[in-house]
Coordinates of C-alpha atoms in Angstrom, one line a residue:
Chain C
M1 CA 45.4 17.2 161.9
D2 CA 45.5 18.6 158.5
W3 CA 48.3 20.2 156.6
M4 CA 46.3 23.7 156.9
A5 CA 46.3 23.7 160.7
F6 CA 50.1 22.8 160.6
L7 CA 50.8 25.6 158.4
V8 CA 48.9 28.2 160.2
S9 CA 50.3 27.3 163.6
G10 CA 53.7 27.3 162.1
L11 CA 53.2 30.8 160.7
V12 CA 51.7 32.0 163.9
L13 CA 54.9 30.7 165.6
I14 CA 57.2 32.7 163.2
L15 CA 55.0 35.7 163.8
I16 CA 55.4 35.4 167.6
I17 CA 59.4 35.0 167.4
S18 CA 59.7 37.9 164.8
A19 CA 57.5 40.1 167.0
V20 CA 59.9 39.1 170.3
F21 CA 62.8 39.4 168.2
S22 CA 62.1 43.1 167.1
I23 CA 60.9 44.1 170.3
M24 CA 64.4 43.0 172.1
Q25 CA 66.9 44.4 169.5
K26 CA 68.7 47.5 170.5
D27 CA 69.5 48.3 167.0
L28 CA 66.5 50.1 165.3
L29 CA 67.4 49.1 161.8
V30 CA 66.9 45.3 162.6
A31 CA 63.8 45.8 164.5
V32 CA 62.3 47.5 161.8
I33 CA 63.4 44.5 159.6
G34 CA 61.6 42.3 162.1
T35 CA 58.4 44.3 161.9
A36 CA 58.4 43.9 157.9
A37 CA 58.6 40.0 158.6
I38 CA 55.8 40.2 160.6
S39 CA 53.7 41.9 158.0
V40 CA 54.7 39.5 155.2
V41 CA 54.0 36.6 157.5
L42 CA 50.7 38.1 158.6
S43 CA 49.9 38.8 154.9
I44 CA 50.3 35.0 154.3
L45 CA 48.3 34.2 157.1
F46 CA 45.5 36.6 156.3
Y47 CA 45.6 34.8 152.5
L48 CA 45.5 31.4 153.9
L49 CA 42.4 32.2 156.3
Q50 CA 40.3 33.6 153.1
A51 CA 40.8 37.5 153.7
P52 CA 42.5 38.2 150.3
D53 CA 41.5 41.9 150.5
V54 CA 43.3 42.4 154.2
A55 CA 46.1 40.3 152.9
L56 CA 46.8 43.1 150.2
T57 CA 46.3 46.0 152.5
E58 CA 48.9 44.3 154.9
A59 CA 51.5 43.4 151.9
A60 CA 51.2 47.2 150.5
I61 CA 51.1 49.2 153.7
G62 CA 52.4 47.0 156.5
A63 CA 55.4 45.4 154.7
A64 CA 56.4 48.2 152.0
L65 CA 55.1 51.4 153.0
S66 CA 55.4 51.8 156.7
T67 CA 58.8 49.6 156.5
I68 CA 60.2 52.6 154.1
I69 CA 58.5 55.4 156.2
F70 CA 60.5 53.8 159.6
L71 CA 63.7 53.5 157.7
I72 CA 63.5 57.2 156.5
A73 CA 62.8 58.3 159.9
I74 CA 65.8 56.2 161.2
K75 CA 68.1 57.7 158.7
K76 CA 67.4 61.0 159.8
T77 CA 67.7 60.6 163.6
D78 CA 69.5 57.8 165.5
R79 CA 70.0 54.1 164.7
F80 CA 70.7 52.8 167.9
E81 CA 68.2 52.6 171.0
E82 CA 69.8 54.4 174.0
Chain K
M1 CA 37.8 76.7 187.3
R2 CA 39.1 74.6 184.1
K3 CA 39.2 71.5 186.3
A4 CA 35.4 72.2 187.4
V5 CA 34.8 72.5 183.5
A6 CA 36.6 69.4 182.7
I7 CA 34.5 67.5 185.6
L8 CA 31.3 68.8 184.4
L9 CA 32.1 67.8 180.8
L10 CA 33.5 64.6 181.7
G11 CA 30.1 63.9 183.7
I12 CA 27.9 64.9 180.7
F13 CA 30.0 62.3 178.5
G14 CA 29.8 59.8 181.5
Y15 CA 25.9 60.2 181.7
Y16 CA 25.3 59.6 177.7
F17 CA 27.7 57.0 177.7
A18 CA 26.1 55.2 180.5
S19 CA 22.8 55.5 179.5
I20 CA 23.9 54.1 175.9
F21 CA 25.7 51.3 177.5
L22 CA 22.7 50.5 179.9
S23 CA 20.4 50.6 177.0
L24 CA 22.3 47.2 175.0
P25 CA 20.3 44.2 175.7
F26 CA 23.3 41.7 176.8
G27 CA 22.9 38.0 176.5
E28 CA 20.5 38.2 173.4
K29 CA 21.3 36.5 170.4
R30 CA 22.6 39.0 167.9
E31 CA 23.9 37.2 164.9
G32 CA 22.3 37.1 161.6
V33 CA 23.8 40.4 159.9
G34 CA 26.7 38.6 158.4
K35 CA 24.4 36.5 156.9
H36 CA 22.2 38.9 155.5
Y37 CA 25.3 40.9 153.7
L38 CA 26.3 37.2 152.1
E39 CA 22.8 36.5 150.9
N40 CA 21.8 40.1 149.7
T41 CA 24.9 41.7 148.8
I42 CA 24.5 41.0 144.8
S43 CA 20.7 41.9 144.9
E44 CA 20.9 45.1 147.0
T45 CA 24.4 46.8 145.8
G46 CA 25.2 44.7 142.6
S47 CA 28.8 44.0 143.9
V48 CA 30.1 40.6 143.6
N49 CA 32.8 41.4 146.1
T50 CA 31.0 41.2 149.7
V51 CA 33.8 43.1 151.4
T52 CA 33.8 46.0 149.1
S53 CA 29.9 46.2 149.4
I54 CA 30.4 46.3 153.1
V55 CA 33.0 48.9 153.1
V56 CA 31.6 51.1 150.3
S57 CA 27.9 50.7 150.4
Y58 CA 26.7 49.5 153.8
R59 CA 29.6 51.0 155.9
G60 CA 30.2 54.0 153.3
F61 CA 30.2 56.6 156.0
D62 CA 32.8 54.8 157.9
T63 CA 35.2 54.8 154.9
L64 CA 34.6 58.6 154.5
G65 CA 35.8 59.1 158.2
E66 CA 38.9 56.6 157.4
V67 CA 39.8 58.7 154.4
T68 CA 39.5 61.7 156.3
V69 CA 42.0 60.5 159.0
L70 CA 44.6 59.3 156.4
F71 CA 44.0 63.1 155.2
L72 CA 44.6 64.6 158.5
A73 CA 47.6 62.4 159.2
S74 CA 49.3 63.6 155.8
T75 CA 48.4 67.2 156.7
G76 CA 49.6 66.8 160.2
L77 CA 52.9 65.7 158.9
G78 CA 53.3 68.4 156.7
A79 CA 52.6 70.9 159.3
I80 CA 55.2 69.2 161.8
L81 CA 57.8 68.9 158.9
F82 CA 57.0 72.4 157.4
D83 CA 59.1 74.3 159.7
V84 CA 62.3 71.9 159.0
R85 CA 64.3 73.6 156.1
R86 CA 64.0 71.7 153.2
K87 CA 67.1 70.4 151.3
K88 CA 67.9 69.3 147.9
R89 CA 68.1 65.5 148.0
N90 CA 71.5 63.9 147.6
E91 CA 72.5 64.1 143.8
Q92 CA 73.9 60.7 143.2
N93 CA 71.7 58.3 141.9
A94 CA 71.3 54.4 142.5
S95 CA 73.3 52.0 140.8
P96 CA 72.4 51.1 137.0
I97 CA 70.7 48.0 137.8
V98 CA 68.2 49.7 140.2
R99 CA 67.7 52.3 137.9
T100 CA 67.1 50.0 134.9
T101 CA 64.7 47.6 136.8
S102 CA 62.7 50.7 138.2
T103 CA 62.1 52.2 134.8
V104 CA 60.7 48.9 133.9
F105 CA 58.8 47.9 137.0
Y106 CA 57.3 51.4 137.5
P107 CA 54.6 51.6 134.8
M108 CA 53.8 48.0 135.8
I109 CA 52.9 48.9 139.6
I110 CA 50.8 51.8 138.9
L111 CA 49.0 49.6 136.3
L112 CA 48.8 46.9 138.7
G113 CA 47.5 49.6 141.5
A114 CA 45.0 50.9 139.1
Y115 CA 43.5 47.4 138.1
V116 CA 43.4 46.7 141.8
F117 CA 41.1 49.9 142.4
V118 CA 39.1 49.7 139.1
H119 CA 38.1 46.1 139.8
G120 CA 37.5 46.5 143.8
H121 CA 33.8 45.3 143.3
L122 CA 35.0 42.4 141.1
T123 CA 38.3 41.0 142.7
P124 CA 39.7 41.5 146.3
G125 CA 41.3 44.6 146.8
G126 CA 39.8 48.3 146.5
G127 CA 41.0 51.8 146.8
F128 CA 43.2 51.7 149.8
Q129 CA 45.0 48.8 148.6
G130 CA 45.3 50.3 144.9
G131 CA 46.6 53.6 146.3
A132 CA 49.2 52.1 148.5
I133 CA 50.5 50.0 145.6
I134 CA 50.6 53.1 143.6
A135 CA 52.6 54.8 146.2
T136 CA 55.1 51.9 146.3
G137 CA 55.7 52.6 142.7
V138 CA 56.6 56.1 143.1
L139 CA 58.8 55.3 146.1
L140 CA 60.7 52.8 143.9
M141 CA 61.5 56.2 141.6
F142 CA 62.2 58.1 144.4
M143 CA 64.8 55.5 145.4
A144 CA 66.4 55.1 142.2
Y145 CA 66.4 58.6 140.7
R146 CA 67.3 61.4 143.0
K147 CA 66.1 64.2 140.7
F148 CA 62.8 62.3 140.4
E149 CA 60.2 65.1 141.8
A150 CA 56.7 65.0 143.1
N151 CA 54.3 67.5 141.8
H152 CA 52.9 68.6 145.1
T153 CA 50.4 71.0 143.6
L154 CA 49.3 68.5 141.0
L155 CA 48.9 65.9 143.9
S156 CA 46.9 68.3 146.3
V157 CA 44.5 69.0 143.1
I158 CA 44.1 65.1 142.6
E159 CA 43.5 64.6 146.0
S160 CA 41.0 67.5 146.7
L161 CA 39.2 66.5 143.3
A162 CA 38.8 62.7 144.7
G163 CA 37.6 63.9 148.1
L164 CA 35.1 65.9 146.6
T165 CA 33.8 63.4 144.1
F166 CA 33.4 61.2 147.3
V167 CA 31.3 63.4 149.3
T168 CA 29.5 64.7 146.0
V169 CA 28.3 61.1 145.1
G170 CA 27.2 60.4 148.9
L171 CA 25.3 64.1 149.0
T172 CA 23.3 63.1 145.6
G173 CA 22.5 59.9 147.3
L174 CA 21.2 61.7 150.1
I175 CA 19.2 64.1 148.0
Y176 CA 18.1 61.2 145.4
G177 CA 17.4 58.0 148.1
G178 CA 17.0 59.8 151.4
S179 CA 20.3 58.6 153.2
F180 CA 24.0 59.3 152.5
L181 CA 25.7 57.1 149.9
V182 CA 22.7 55.6 148.4
N183 CA 23.3 53.9 145.1
F184 CA 21.4 56.1 142.7
L185 CA 23.2 54.7 139.4
P186 CA 21.5 51.3 137.7
L187 CA 23.1 48.4 139.2
G188 CA 23.6 46.4 135.9
T189 CA 24.6 43.0 135.5
P190 CA 26.8 41.5 138.3
N191 CA 30.6 40.5 137.2
D192 CA 30.5 43.3 134.7
L193 CA 33.4 45.9 135.1
V194 CA 30.6 48.6 134.7
S195 CA 28.0 47.4 137.4
A196 CA 27.3 48.3 140.8
G197 CA 26.3 51.7 140.5
V198 CA 28.5 54.3 142.3
I199 CA 30.9 51.8 144.0
P200 CA 33.5 51.8 141.4
I201 CA 33.3 55.6 141.1
I202 CA 33.8 55.7 144.8
Y203 CA 36.6 53.1 145.0
I204 CA 38.5 55.1 142.0
A205 CA 38.3 58.4 144.0
V206 CA 39.4 56.8 147.2
G207 CA 42.1 55.0 145.1
F208 CA 43.3 58.3 143.6
K209 CA 43.0 60.2 147.3
V210 CA 45.3 57.6 149.0
G211 CA 47.7 57.1 146.2
A212 CA 48.4 61.0 146.3
E213 CA 48.6 61.4 150.1
L214 CA 50.9 58.7 150.7
T215 CA 53.2 60.0 147.8
V216 CA 53.0 63.5 149.7
V217 CA 53.8 61.5 153.1
L218 CA 57.1 60.0 151.6
D219 CA 58.2 63.1 149.7
D220 CA 58.0 65.2 152.8
M221 CA 59.7 62.6 154.9
L222 CA 62.4 62.4 151.8
K223 CA 62.9 66.1 151.8
T224 CA 63.6 67.2 155.4
I225 CA 67.1 67.9 156.5
R226 CA 69.6 65.5 157.8

């Protein structure tokens, strides 16, 4: 097994862990940070799998803008899930 | 009565969907389109970046749809938040470290976004990515300076002009070449900044449009009460 396959499987593992983590959280702020981590890892994964266009989109929209929009929404509503 | 109309409409839709579905040939090899793109992109569109040539040229009409979806989303957000009383944002600025860093980085981020969408046909990236990067830069200024205001009128004008450019270029292609978004400008040498005909024009328009829309969305969200 070459190092590329190891790297990709490790990143996918991190992806799944942070996805499950952000679903389980009751604190929405932490959950949003989890989704941001998903976006960052996904963007690295896209870059490694030779899709730099998609990686740019994922980094700019997924990691930055949608996280901030979620954060503003949380600030203006409730922080904890009922 | 309404139920009868709904069932009738569903039946009509179902009939057409079923006829399309049944006319699809299954089990045949339907490959070759990707190979065609990879082999003929440069000779047909003049763009070195195959992804860009697919997004803007071969599937340009879908891109117009995507831009429209984004426009509708930002308009819908504005309509929902319109009734909510606008308030002045908190007067207190961020700390000096954040402010200084933002003033240094803001022009650089805008420049990077502009670079990404101007070079969309040469390097990875394009209108959507560049516009999103520009919106991130504006967001940095929103966070650092509470008095930093986005000029909504100017942003609407930019957005409308960009959308108009896209549709005008597409319709000119329709008149000139017989189908929407036909490349009616000379292709030029591949790998040049001014090459690939209408692709850079469309991507610059998309970049401006996406940047303006996302900035309006952020501004709308930040200014609602509470």
